[in-house]
Structure formats: C-alpha cells, structure tokens
Amino acid sequence: MTITVEQIKSIIAGAEETLRLLQNQPEYQAIENNENFITQNELVLADAIQALNEIYQAIEESECDMVNNLPRYQLDT
C-alpha cells in the first residue's frame, strides 16, 4: 500500500481537528483539570495539537522546497 503526501497531510489535519474538538468538550476539560491528571512530561492535549500542526507545516514547507528545487528546463525557441 502506498500513501500520497496529500493523504498524509489529510490524516494529520483530521487528527488535529479531532483533537481540537475533543479539547473543547467540557468532559475532557474536567479530566485535564483534575489534580490527579499527570503525564510523565507534563503534556496536555494542546501539546499534541501543536505538534501535529508543526508537522503539517513542515510537510508543507518541504513540499515548497521540493518544487523550488526542481530543475528548470529552458524551452528551445
């Protein structure tokens, strides 16, 4: 199975949107605000959302770099 860059970006964007929806739910906010909610590295859902956003942006930038680095062909006139 192969996957395209567009599919990868779509999956990342979908995961980010899903986490944003979850983050805004009062039920989830109650969990995260509980004093017993502790992660090993003091992470919260916003950190995961930010990480996905940064990965998406890096893919976008690398695509631009790939396009900009394509050889330029001169047409014979």
PDB file of C-alpha atoms in Angstrom:
ATOM      1  CA  MET A   1       0.000   0.000   0.000  1.00  0.00           C
ATOM      2  CA  THR A   2       1.294   3.421  -0.878  1.00  0.00           C
ATOM      3  CA  ILE A   3       0.112   6.698   0.502  1.00  0.00           C
ATOM      4  CA  THR A   4       0.422  10.113  -1.074  1.00  0.00           C
ATOM      5  CA  VAL A   5       1.692  13.245   0.598  1.00  0.00           C
ATOM      6  CA  GLU A   6      -1.799  14.730   0.268  1.00  0.00           C
ATOM      7  CA  GLN A   7      -3.256  11.717   2.103  1.00  0.00           C
ATOM      8  CA  ILE A   8      -0.652  12.084   4.847  1.00  0.00           C
ATOM      9  CA  LYS A   9      -1.495  15.766   5.231  1.00  0.00           C
ATOM     10  CA  SER A  10      -5.203  14.941   5.284  1.00  0.00           C
ATOM     11  CA  ILE A  11      -4.731  12.374   8.050  1.00  0.00           C
ATOM     12  CA  ILE A  12      -2.653  14.789  10.139  1.00  0.00           C
ATOM     13  CA  ALA A  13      -5.139  17.632   9.618  1.00  0.00           C
ATOM     14  CA  GLY A  14      -8.026  15.321  10.519  1.00  0.00           C
ATOM     15  CA  ALA A  15      -6.304  14.151  13.682  1.00  0.00           C
ATOM     16  CA  GLU A  16      -5.575  17.739  14.662  1.00  0.00           C
ATOM     17  CA  GLU A  17      -9.200  18.767  14.102  1.00  0.00           C
ATOM     18  CA  THR A  18     -10.465  15.759  16.075  1.00  0.00           C
ATOM     19  CA  LEU A  19      -8.202  16.654  18.998  1.00  0.00           C
ATOM     20  CA  ARG A  20      -9.365  20.287  18.865  1.00  0.00           C
ATOM     21  CA  LEU A  21     -12.981  19.118  19.059  1.00  0.00           C
ATOM     22  CA  LEU A  22     -12.128  16.859  21.992  1.00  0.00           C
ATOM     23  CA  GLN A  23     -10.193  19.632  23.732  1.00  0.00           C
ATOM     24  CA  ASN A  24     -13.280  21.859  23.674  1.00  0.00           C
ATOM     25  CA  GLN A  25     -15.544  19.291  25.319  1.00  0.00           C
ATOM     26  CA  PRO A  26     -16.391  20.038  28.963  1.00  0.00           C
ATOM     27  CA  GLU A  27     -15.970  16.349  29.814  1.00  0.00           C
ATOM     28  CA  TYR A  28     -12.397  16.353  28.546  1.00  0.00           C
ATOM     29  CA  GLN A  29     -11.621  19.699  30.179  1.00  0.00           C
ATOM     30  CA  ALA A  30     -12.763  18.251  33.502  1.00  0.00           C
ATOM     31  CA  ILE A  31     -10.352  15.330  33.051  1.00  0.00           C
ATOM     32  CA  GLU A  32      -7.402  17.570  32.178  1.00  0.00           C
ATOM     33  CA  ASN A  33      -8.189  19.976  35.036  1.00  0.00           C
ATOM     34  CA  ASN A  34      -8.318  17.166  37.592  1.00  0.00           C
ATOM     35  CA  GLU A  35      -5.406  17.463  40.021  1.00  0.00           C
ATOM     36  CA  ASN A  36      -4.687  13.750  39.509  1.00  0.00           C
ATOM     37  CA  PHE A  37      -4.230  14.219  35.745  1.00  0.00           C
ATOM     38  CA  ILE A  38      -0.466  13.988  35.375  1.00  0.00           C
ATOM     39  CA  THR A  39       1.576  12.913  32.385  1.00  0.00           C
ATOM     40  CA  GLN A  40       5.220  11.906  32.515  1.00  0.00           C
ATOM     41  CA  ASN A  41       6.347  15.054  30.687  1.00  0.00           C
ATOM     42  CA  GLU A  42       3.560  17.377  31.872  1.00  0.00           C
ATOM     43  CA  LEU A  43       1.906  17.263  28.457  1.00  0.00           C
ATOM     44  CA  VAL A  44      -1.659  18.236  27.708  1.00  0.00           C
ATOM     45  CA  LEU A  45      -3.797  17.794  24.623  1.00  0.00           C
ATOM     46  CA  ALA A  46      -2.806  21.249  23.367  1.00  0.00           C
ATOM     47  CA  ASP A  47       0.782  19.989  23.077  1.00  0.00           C
ATOM     48  CA  ALA A  48      -0.304  17.150  20.793  1.00  0.00           C
ATOM     49  CA  ILE A  49      -2.322  19.585  18.690  1.00  0.00           C
ATOM     50  CA  GLN A  50       0.678  21.908  18.409  1.00  0.00           C
ATOM     51  CA  ALA A  51       2.951  19.009  17.448  1.00  0.00           C
ATOM     52  CA  LEU A  52       0.587  17.911  14.677  1.00  0.00           C
ATOM     53  CA  ASN A  53       0.353  21.488  13.439  1.00  0.00           C
ATOM     54  CA  GLU A  54       4.140  21.805  13.311  1.00  0.00           C
ATOM     55  CA  ILE A  55       4.470  18.507  11.445  1.00  0.00           C
ATOM     56  CA  TYR A  56       1.831  19.585   8.933  1.00  0.00           C
ATOM     57  CA  GLN A  57       3.609  22.917   8.403  1.00  0.00           C
ATOM     58  CA  ALA A  58       6.960  21.156   7.962  1.00  0.00           C
ATOM     59  CA  ILE A  59       5.452  18.923   5.281  1.00  0.00           C
ATOM     60  CA  GLU A  60       4.010  21.978   3.529  1.00  0.00           C
ATOM     61  CA  GLU A  61       7.375  23.751   3.642  1.00  0.00           C
ATOM     62  CA  SER A  62       9.272  20.699   2.428  1.00  0.00           C
ATOM     63  CA  GLU A  63       6.858  20.409  -0.489  1.00  0.00           C
ATOM     64  CA  CYS A  64       7.547  24.037  -1.417  1.00  0.00           C
ATOM     65  CA  ASP A  65      11.282  23.407  -1.156  1.00  0.00           C
ATOM     66  CA  MET A  66      10.987  20.326  -3.367  1.00  0.00           C
ATOM     67  CA  VAL A  67       9.086  22.284  -6.006  1.00  0.00           C
ATOM     68  CA  ASN A  68      11.503  25.205  -5.816  1.00  0.00           C
ATOM     69  CA  ASN A  69      14.478  22.872  -6.226  1.00  0.00           C
ATOM     70  CA  LEU A  70      13.169  21.147  -9.340  1.00  0.00           C
ATOM     71  CA  PRO A  71      15.441  21.653 -12.318  1.00  0.00           C
ATOM     72  CA  ARG A  72      14.362  24.457 -14.581  1.00  0.00           C
ATOM     73  CA  TYR A  73      14.151  23.477 -18.206  1.00  0.00           C
ATOM     74  CA  GLN A  74      14.579  26.043 -20.880  1.00  0.00           C
ATOM     75  CA  LEU A  75      12.373  25.751 -23.912  1.00  0.00           C
ATOM     76  CA  ASP A  76      14.118  25.897 -27.261  1.00  0.00           C
ATOM     77  CA  THR A  77      12.831  28.818 -29.273  1.00  0.00           C
TER      78      THR A  77
END
